[in-house]
CSV table of C-alpha atoms and ligand atoms in Angstrom, one decimal:
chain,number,residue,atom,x,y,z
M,1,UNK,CA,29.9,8.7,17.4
M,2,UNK,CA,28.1,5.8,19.0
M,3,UNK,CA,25.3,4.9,20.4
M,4,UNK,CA,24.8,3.6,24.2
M,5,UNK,CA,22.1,0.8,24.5
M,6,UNK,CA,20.2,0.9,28.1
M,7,UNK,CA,17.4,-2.5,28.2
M,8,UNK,CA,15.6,-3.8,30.7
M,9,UNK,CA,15.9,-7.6,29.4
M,10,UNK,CA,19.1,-8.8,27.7
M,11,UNK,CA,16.1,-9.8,24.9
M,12,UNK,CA,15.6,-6.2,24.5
M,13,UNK,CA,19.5,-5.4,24.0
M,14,UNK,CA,20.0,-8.2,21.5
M,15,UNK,CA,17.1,-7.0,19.3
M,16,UNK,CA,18.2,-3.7,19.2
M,17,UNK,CA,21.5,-4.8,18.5
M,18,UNK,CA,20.2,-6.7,15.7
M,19,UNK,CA,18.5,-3.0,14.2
M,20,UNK,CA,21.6,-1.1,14.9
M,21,UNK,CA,24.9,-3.1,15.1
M,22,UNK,CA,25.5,-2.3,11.4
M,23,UNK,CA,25.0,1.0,11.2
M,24,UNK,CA,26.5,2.1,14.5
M,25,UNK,CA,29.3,1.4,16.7
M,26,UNK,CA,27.3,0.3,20.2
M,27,UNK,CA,27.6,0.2,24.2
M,28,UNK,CA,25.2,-1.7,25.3
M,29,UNK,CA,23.8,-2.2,29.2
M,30,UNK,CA,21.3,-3.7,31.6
M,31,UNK,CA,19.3,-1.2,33.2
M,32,UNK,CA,20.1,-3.0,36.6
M,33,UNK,CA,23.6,-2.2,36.4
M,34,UNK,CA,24.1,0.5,33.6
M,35,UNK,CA,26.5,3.1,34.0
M,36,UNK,CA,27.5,5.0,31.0
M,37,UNK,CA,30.6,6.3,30.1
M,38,UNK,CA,32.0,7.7,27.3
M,39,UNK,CA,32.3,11.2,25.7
M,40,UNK,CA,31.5,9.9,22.4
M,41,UNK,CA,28.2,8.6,22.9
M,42,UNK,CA,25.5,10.7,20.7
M,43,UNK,CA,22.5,8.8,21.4
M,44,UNK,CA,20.9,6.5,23.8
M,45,UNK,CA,18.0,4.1,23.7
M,46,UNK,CA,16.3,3.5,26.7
M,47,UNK,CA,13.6,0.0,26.0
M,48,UNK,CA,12.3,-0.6,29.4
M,49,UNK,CA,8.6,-1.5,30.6
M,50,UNK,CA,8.1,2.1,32.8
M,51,UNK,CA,4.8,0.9,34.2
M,52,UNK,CA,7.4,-1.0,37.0
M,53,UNK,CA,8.7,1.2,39.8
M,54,UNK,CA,11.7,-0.8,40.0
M,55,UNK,CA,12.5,0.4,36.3
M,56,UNK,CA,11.5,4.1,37.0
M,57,UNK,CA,13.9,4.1,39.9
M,58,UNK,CA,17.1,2.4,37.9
M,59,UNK,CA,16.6,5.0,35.4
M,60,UNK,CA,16.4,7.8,37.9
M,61,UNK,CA,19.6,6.3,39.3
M,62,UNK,CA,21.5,7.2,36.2
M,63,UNK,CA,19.6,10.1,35.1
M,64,UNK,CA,22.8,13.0,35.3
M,65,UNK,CA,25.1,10.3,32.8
M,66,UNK,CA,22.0,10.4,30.5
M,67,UNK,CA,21.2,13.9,30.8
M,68,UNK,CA,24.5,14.5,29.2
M,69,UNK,CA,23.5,12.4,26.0
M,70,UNK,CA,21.9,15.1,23.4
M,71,UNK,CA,19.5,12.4,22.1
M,72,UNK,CA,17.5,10.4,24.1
M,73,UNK,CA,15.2,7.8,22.7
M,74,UNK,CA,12.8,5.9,24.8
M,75,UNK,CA,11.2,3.1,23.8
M,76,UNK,CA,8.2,1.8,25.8
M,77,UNK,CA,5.9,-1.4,26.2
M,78,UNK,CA,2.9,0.5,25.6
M,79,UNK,CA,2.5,3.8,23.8
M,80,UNK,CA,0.1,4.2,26.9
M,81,UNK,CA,-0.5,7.6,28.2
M,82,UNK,CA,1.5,6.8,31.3
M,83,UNK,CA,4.4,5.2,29.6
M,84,UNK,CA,4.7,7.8,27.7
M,85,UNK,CA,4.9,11.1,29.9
M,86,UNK,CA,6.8,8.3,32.6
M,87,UNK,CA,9.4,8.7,29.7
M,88,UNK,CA,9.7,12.6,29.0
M,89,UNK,CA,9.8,12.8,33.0
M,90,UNK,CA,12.9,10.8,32.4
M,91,UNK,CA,14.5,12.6,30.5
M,92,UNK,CA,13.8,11.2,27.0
M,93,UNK,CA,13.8,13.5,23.9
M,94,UNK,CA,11.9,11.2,21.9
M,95,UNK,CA,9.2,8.6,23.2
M,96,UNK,CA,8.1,5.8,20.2
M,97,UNK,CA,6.5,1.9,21.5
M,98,UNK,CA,9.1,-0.7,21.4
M,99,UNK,CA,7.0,-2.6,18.5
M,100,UNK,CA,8.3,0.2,16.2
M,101,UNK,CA,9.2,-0.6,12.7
M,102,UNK,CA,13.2,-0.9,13.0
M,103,UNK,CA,13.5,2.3,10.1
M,104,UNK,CA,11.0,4.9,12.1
M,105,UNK,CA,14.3,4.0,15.2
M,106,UNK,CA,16.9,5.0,12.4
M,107,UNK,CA,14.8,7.9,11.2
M,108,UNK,CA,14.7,9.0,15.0
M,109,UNK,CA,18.4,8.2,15.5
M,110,UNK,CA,19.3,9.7,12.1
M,111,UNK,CA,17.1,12.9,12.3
M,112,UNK,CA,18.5,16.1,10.5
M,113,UNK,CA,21.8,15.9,12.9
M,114,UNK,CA,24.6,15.1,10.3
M,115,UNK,CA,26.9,13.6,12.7
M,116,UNK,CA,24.8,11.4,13.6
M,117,UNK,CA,23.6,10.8,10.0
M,118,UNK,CA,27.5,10.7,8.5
M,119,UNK,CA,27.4,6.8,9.3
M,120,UNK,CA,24.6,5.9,7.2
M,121,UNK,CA,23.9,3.1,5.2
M,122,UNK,CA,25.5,2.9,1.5
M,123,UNK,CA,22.9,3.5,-1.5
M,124,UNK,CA,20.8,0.3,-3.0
M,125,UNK,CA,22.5,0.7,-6.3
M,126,UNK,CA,26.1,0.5,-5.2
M,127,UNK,CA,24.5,-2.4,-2.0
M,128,UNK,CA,22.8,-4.1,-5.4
M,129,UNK,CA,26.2,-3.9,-7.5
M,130,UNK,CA,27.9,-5.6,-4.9
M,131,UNK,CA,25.8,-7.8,-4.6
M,132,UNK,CA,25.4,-9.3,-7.9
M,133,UNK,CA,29.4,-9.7,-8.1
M,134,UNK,CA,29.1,-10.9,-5.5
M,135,UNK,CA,26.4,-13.9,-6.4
M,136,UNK,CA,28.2,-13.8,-10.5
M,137,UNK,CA,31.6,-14.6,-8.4
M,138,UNK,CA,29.6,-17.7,-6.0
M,139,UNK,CA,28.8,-19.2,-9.4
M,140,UNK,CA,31.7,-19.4,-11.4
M,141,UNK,CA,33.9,-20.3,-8.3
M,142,UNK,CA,31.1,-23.3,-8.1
M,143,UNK,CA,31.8,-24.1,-12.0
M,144,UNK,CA,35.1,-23.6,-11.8
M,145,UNK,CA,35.2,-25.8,-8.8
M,146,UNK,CA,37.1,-22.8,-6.5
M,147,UNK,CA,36.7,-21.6,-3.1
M,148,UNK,CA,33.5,-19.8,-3.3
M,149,UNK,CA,34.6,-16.2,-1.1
M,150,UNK,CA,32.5,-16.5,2.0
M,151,UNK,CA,34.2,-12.5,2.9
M,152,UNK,CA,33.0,-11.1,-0.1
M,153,UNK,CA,29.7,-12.5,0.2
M,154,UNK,CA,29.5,-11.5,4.0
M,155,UNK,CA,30.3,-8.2,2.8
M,156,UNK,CA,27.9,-7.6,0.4
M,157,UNK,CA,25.1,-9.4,2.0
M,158,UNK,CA,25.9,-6.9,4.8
M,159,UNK,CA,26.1,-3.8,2.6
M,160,UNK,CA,22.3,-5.2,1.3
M,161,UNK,CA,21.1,-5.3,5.2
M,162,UNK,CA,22.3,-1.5,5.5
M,163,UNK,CA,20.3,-0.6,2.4
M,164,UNK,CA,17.2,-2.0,3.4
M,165,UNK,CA,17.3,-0.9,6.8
M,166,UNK,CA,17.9,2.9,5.8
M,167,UNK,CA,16.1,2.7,2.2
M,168,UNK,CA,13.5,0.4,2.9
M,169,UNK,CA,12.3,-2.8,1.1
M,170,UNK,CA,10.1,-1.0,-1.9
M,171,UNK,CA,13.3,1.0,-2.9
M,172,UNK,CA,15.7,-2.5,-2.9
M,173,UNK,CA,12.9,-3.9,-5.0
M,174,UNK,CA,12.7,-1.3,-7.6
M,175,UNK,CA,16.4,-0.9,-8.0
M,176,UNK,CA,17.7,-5.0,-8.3
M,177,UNK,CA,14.6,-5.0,-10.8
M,178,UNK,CA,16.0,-1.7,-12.6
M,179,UNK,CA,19.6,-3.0,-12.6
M,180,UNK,CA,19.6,-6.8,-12.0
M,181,UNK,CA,18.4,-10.0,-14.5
M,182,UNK,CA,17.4,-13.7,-13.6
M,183,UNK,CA,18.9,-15.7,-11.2
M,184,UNK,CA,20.8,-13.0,-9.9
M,185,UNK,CA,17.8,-10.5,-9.4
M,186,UNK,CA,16.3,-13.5,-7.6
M,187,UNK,CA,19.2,-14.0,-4.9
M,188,UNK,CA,18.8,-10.1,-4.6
M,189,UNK,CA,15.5,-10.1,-3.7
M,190,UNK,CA,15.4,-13.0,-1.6
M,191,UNK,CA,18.1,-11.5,0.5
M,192,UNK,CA,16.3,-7.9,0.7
M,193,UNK,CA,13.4,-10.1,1.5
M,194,UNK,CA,14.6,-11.8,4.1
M,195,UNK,CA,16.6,-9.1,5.4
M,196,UNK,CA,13.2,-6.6,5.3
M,197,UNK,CA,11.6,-9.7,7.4
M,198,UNK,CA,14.0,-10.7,10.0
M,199,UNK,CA,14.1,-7.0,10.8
M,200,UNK,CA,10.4,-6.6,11.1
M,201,UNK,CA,10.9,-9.7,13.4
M,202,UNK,CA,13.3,-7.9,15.8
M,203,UNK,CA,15.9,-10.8,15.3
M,204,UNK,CA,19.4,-9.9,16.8
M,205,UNK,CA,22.2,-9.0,14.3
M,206,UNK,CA,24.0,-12.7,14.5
M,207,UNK,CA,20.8,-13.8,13.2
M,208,UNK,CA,20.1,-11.0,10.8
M,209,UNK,CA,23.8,-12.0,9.6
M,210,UNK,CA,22.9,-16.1,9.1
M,211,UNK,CA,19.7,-15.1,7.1
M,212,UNK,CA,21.7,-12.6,4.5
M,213,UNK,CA,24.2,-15.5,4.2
M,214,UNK,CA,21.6,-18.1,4.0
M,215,UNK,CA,20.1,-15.7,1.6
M,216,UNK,CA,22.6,-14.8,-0.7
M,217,UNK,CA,23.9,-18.7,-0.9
M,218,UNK,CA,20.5,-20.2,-1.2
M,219,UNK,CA,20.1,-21.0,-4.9
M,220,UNK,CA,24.3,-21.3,-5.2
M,221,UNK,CA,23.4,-24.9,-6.8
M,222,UNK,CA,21.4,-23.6,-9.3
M,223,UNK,CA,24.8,-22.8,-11.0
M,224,UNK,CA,25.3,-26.3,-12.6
M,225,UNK,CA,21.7,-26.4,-14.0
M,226,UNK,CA,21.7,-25.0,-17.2
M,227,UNK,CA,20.2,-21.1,-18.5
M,228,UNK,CA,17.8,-22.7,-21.0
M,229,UNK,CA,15.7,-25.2,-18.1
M,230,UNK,CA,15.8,-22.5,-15.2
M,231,UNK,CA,14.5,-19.8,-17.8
M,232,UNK,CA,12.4,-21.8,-19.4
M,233,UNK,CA,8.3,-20.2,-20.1
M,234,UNK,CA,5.8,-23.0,-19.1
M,235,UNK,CA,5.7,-26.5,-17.6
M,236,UNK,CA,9.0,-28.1,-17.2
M,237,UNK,CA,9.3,-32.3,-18.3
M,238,UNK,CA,9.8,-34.3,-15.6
M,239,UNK,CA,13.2,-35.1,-16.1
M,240,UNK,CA,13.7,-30.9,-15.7
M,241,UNK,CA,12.3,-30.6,-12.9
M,242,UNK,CA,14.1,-33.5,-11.4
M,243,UNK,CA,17.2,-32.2,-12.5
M,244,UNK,CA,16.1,-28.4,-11.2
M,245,UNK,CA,15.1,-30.1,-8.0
M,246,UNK,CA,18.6,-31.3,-7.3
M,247,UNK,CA,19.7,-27.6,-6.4
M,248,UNK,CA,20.0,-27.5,-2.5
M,249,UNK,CA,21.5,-30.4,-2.4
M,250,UNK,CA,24.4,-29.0,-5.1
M,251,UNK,CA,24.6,-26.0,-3.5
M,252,UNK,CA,25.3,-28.1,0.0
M,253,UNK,CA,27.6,-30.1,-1.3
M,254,UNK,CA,29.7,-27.0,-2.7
M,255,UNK,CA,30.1,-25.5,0.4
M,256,UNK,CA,29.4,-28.4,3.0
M,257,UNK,CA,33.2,-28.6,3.9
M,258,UNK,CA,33.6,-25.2,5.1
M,259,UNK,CA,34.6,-24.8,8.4
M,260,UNK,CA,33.9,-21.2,8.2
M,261,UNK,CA,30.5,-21.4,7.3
M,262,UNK,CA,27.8,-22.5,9.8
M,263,UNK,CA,25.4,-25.7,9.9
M,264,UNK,CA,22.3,-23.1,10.3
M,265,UNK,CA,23.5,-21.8,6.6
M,266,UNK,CA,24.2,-24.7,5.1
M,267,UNK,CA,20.9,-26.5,6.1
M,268,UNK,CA,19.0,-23.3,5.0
M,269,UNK,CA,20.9,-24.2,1.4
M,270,UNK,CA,20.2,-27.9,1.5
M,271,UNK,CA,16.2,-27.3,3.2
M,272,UNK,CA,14.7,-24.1,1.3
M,273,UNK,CA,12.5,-26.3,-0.3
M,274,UNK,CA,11.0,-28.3,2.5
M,275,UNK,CA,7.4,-27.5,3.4
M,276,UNK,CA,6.2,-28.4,7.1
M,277,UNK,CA,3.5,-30.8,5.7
M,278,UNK,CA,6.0,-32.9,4.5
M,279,UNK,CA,5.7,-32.2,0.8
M,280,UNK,CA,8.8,-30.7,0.0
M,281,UNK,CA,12.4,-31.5,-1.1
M,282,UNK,CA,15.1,-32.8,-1.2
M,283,UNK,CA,14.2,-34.8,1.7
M,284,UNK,CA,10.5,-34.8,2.7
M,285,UNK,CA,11.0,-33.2,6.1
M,286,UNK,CA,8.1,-32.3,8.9
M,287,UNK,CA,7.4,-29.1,10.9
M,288,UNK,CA,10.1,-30.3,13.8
M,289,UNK,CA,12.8,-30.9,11.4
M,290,UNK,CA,12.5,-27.4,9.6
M,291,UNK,CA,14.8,-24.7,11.8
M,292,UNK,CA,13.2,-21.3,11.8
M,293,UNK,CA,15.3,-19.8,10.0
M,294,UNK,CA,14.4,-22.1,7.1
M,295,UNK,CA,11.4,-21.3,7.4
M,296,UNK,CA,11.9,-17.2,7.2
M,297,UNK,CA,14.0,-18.3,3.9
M,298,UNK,CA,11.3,-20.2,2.1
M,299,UNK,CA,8.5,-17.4,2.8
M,300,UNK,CA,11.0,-15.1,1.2
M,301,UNK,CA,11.9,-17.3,-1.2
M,302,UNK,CA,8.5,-17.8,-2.5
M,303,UNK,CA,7.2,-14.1,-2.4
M,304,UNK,CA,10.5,-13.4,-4.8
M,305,UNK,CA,9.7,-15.6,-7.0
M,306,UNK,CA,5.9,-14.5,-7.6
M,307,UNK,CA,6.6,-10.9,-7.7
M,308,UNK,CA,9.6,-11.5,-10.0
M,309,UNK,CA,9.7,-10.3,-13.8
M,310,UNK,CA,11.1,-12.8,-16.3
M,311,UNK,CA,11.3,-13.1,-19.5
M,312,UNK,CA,8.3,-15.4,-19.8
M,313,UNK,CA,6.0,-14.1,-16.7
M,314,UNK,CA,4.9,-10.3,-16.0
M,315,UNK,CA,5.5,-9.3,-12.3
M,316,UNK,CA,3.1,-10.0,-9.9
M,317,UNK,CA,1.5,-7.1,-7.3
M,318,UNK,CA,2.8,-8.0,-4.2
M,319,UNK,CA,-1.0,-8.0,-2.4
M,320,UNK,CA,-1.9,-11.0,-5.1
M,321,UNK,CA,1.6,-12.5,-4.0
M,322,UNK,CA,0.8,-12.1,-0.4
M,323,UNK,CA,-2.6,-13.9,-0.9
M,324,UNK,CA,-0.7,-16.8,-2.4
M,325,UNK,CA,1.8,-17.3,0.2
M,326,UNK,CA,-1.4,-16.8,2.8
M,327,UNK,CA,-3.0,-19.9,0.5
M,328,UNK,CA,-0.2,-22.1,1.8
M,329,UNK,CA,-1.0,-22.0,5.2
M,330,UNK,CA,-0.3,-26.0,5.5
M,331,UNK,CA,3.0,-25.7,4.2
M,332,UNK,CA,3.9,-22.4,5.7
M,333,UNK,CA,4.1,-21.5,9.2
M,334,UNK,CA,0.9,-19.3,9.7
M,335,UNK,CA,2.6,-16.8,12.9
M,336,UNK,CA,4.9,-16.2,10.2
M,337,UNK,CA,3.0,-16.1,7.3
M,338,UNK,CA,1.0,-13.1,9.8
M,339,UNK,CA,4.3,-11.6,10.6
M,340,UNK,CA,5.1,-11.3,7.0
M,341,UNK,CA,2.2,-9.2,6.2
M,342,UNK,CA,3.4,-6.0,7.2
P,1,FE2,FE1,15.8,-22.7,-4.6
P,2,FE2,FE1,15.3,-19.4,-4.7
């Protein structure tokens, strides 16, 4: 089955592409022009502003081809009054505001209808599995000076996105901290971090996509630093952190000559360190120089690390966590830092 896409702005289609595109096969059109086709299509999503006329009347225009979808979801600017009966005037079988949290537009999509629930997402433990053979195989293709498998990780970083976007963060972070140790329960969680985040943001799936890699690959240079300094309890020396600090820069240079991989990534790998008040490393860089999608890393990043169990810290709740990253407001960006609240 699939589901048709109808949007007002192509903004609108790319962020619901983003939600959807790896859970269902997609159509997607401008409201301007839609016409839809198709005998297979299930579901549709309607995100258009309905307080315009000219929106009212494009949607009128194709209302027989939608009549003929069994669910219709509209999602609206405002969960105003108006909006909202504008919609079920429409035709819609569902009404939700078009800030909705990605999973309540699964849930919707999903509902008790088993077709349209046959193509759900895999469960966290086997996403999690996968995952850490994934990040196990990264490193020893790193020590072993191989071609780390860029597929595989693709994969499995996608298989983690599916997860979280059916399961939900809380349950990602209970099973990688059931099933999972160390550095790799830290790549785990970053990515289900980061994944949980970039979906709250309504980021489009090619994006979603760079910050799972970006994600997953992040800490790859922490392979050639050895188990005794990265689990040490307490204050490093000097010369360990120095040596700790030269991990995005090793985990660049692994992977810098691969064609199939692309700048965004890699300078998430080399930058995840960099703070926007300059006080980071490897390379000191400002607020210009930090892409946004470094920046959605390092928030990520750090949250993991505070609410993570080792050996020689409890876990941390993640409110106290929260009010950490929220103390870092210099080094942060603060929309984001708001963003990441929810
Ligand atoms: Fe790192
Ligand atoms: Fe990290």
């Amino acid at each position: 089955m699939s589901v048709q896409l109808v949007g007002d702005t192509k903004a609108k289609l790319s962020a619901l592409r983003g939600i959807l595109g790896t859970r269902y096969p997609l159509k997607a059109a401008l409201l301007d022009d839609a016409s839809i086709r198709g005998d297979d299509i299930e579901a549709v999503v309607v995100d258009a502003d309905l307080r315009l006329v000219a929106n009212i009347t494009a949607v009128k225009r194709i209302s027989s081809q939608l009549g003929r979808i069994p669910k219709r979801i509209f999602l609206v600017d405002d969960k105003s009054r108006f909006s909202t009966v504008q919609a079920y005037a429409l035709g819609a079988t569902t009404v939700l505001s078009n800030n909705v949290d990605p999973r309540q537009l699964l849930k919707n999509l999903a509902g008790n209808d088993p077709t349209l629930a046959a193509t759900s997402a895999v469960d966290g433990r086997a996403a999690a599995s996968a995952g850490a053979a994934s990040i196990a195989s990264m490193f020893a293709s790193v020590l072993s000076g191989a071609d780390v498998d860029l597929e595989g990780t693709k994969r499995a970083g996608g298989q983690i996105a599916e997860s979280i976007a059916e399961n939900g963060l809380s349950d990602w972070l209970a099973t990688v901290r059931r099933h999972h140790e160390g550095t790799y329960q830290h790549c785990l969680l970053v990515t289900g971090i980061t994944v949980d985040f970039g979906l709250s943001l309504g980021v489009g799936s090619a994006d979603l996509e760079r910050l799972y890699m970006a994600a997953m690959f992040h800490d790859i240079g922490k392979a050639t630093i050895p188990l005794t300094i990265l689990d040490k309890p307490g204050r490093l020396q000097p010369q360990e952190r120095t040596l700790v600090e030269t991990h995005p820069a090793a985990g660049y240079e692994a992977l810098k000559d691969r064609a199939d991989l692309s700048p965004e990534i890699l300078d998430a790998i080399l930058h995840h360190h960099e703070y926007l008040d300059g006080s980071g490393y490897p390379h000191g860089l400002c607020a210009e120089s930090i892409p946004d999608i470094v920046r959605i890393l390092t928030i990520a990043d750090i949250f993991s690390a505070l609410i993570e169990h080792r050996n020689y810290k409890p876990a941390m709740g993640r409110e106290r966590a929260y009010e950490i990253i929220q103390g870092m407001a210099g080094k942060l960006e603060k929309p984001l830092i708001g963003a990441f609240k929810s």
